Phi, psi and omega in degrees: 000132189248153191279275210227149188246135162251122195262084175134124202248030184272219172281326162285321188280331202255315179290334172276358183274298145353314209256321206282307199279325171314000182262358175271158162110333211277332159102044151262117183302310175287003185242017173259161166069346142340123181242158207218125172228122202241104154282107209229091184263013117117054168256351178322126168290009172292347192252027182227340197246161191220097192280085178267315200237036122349089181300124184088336168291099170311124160339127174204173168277172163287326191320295185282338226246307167316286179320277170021293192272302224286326146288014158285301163300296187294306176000273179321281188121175174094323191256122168289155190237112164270118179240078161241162170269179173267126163236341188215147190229120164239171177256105135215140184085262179242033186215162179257125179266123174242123187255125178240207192291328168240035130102011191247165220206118224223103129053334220215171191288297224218142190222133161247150156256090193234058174249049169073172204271346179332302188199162131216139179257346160298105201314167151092302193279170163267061200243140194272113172300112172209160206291130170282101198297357173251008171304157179233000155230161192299156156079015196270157156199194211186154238222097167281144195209149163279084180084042189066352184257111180264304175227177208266137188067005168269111142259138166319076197251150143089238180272352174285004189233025178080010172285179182288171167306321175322145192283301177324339194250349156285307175296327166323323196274322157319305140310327192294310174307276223306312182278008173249322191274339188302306176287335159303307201286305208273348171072045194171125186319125177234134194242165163230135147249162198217166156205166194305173166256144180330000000 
């Protein structure tokens, strides 16, 4: 059983993964021993883009901006890196069953969805498909949710959750989940922040 499963390895999927394994170490009991699982099939469009208007960010490729991210995360520890696809999602009772491709099945309290606007395809839930209105192309689409949440302990993240294509505003939306699930395991609001040491 995984505390939380993310389903996409883009900008979004990787900033609630980030955000999400950064809560070990702090001398929370309940954010320790957490176990974190990421599907990734190294399809992000990030891996096409060359990312000049960043806030705070030297011009870089996406390529490396991924690398990156993604040695932040094992820094921390906690999260497994799967690279398989999701073909089926079931609900039951109060936890998500994730099935993929080669038929192996998978766990967790809390499910993010963050695999981009392209499409979605994924069997078993009943989820409202709908076209993304913040597409700057035809045929995108997005997932409806209330505050990212489509069903209890399911979320939503990045263009899957209708936002623009930006990289800031996908990983945002990626944090944003991550500190709501955070704060659900600790039974309180919770924000992390870090500042230097003396």
């Amino acid at each position: 059983m995984y505390d939380v499963i993310i389903v996409g390895g883009g900008a979004s999927g990787l900033a609630c993964a980030l955000t999400l394994v950064s809560a070990r170490g702090r001398g929370w009991s309940w954010a320790e021993d957490r176990k974190y699982l990421i599907f990734d099939t190294d399809k992000s469009d990030l891996n096409k883009a060359y990312l000049r208007n960043v806030p705070g960010v030297q011009p870089l490729l996406g390529t490396e901006l991924l690398r990156i991210i993604r040695a932040q995360i094992e820094h921390w520890g906690g999260m497994e890196f799967a690279q398989e696809r999701v073909i089926e999602i079931n609900r039951e009772d109060k936890t998500y069953k994730v099935i993929t491709e080669s038929g192996a099945e998978y766990n967790t309290i809390y499910l993010v969805l963050a695999s981009g606007f392209k499409e979605f395809n994924i069997k078993g839930l009943d989820l409202e498909v709908v076209e993304n209105p913040k597409s700057p192309k035809p045929g995108r689409v997005m997932i409806k949710h209330k505050d990212y949440e489509v069903l209890p302990n399911l979320f939503v993240v990045g263009t899957l959750a209708g936002l623009s294509s930006h990289f800031t505003s996908c990983a945002g939306s990626g944090v944003e989940v991550a500190i709501e699930i955070l704060s659900r395991m600790a039974g309180k609001r919770v924000v992390i922040h870090d500042v230097p040491e003396d």
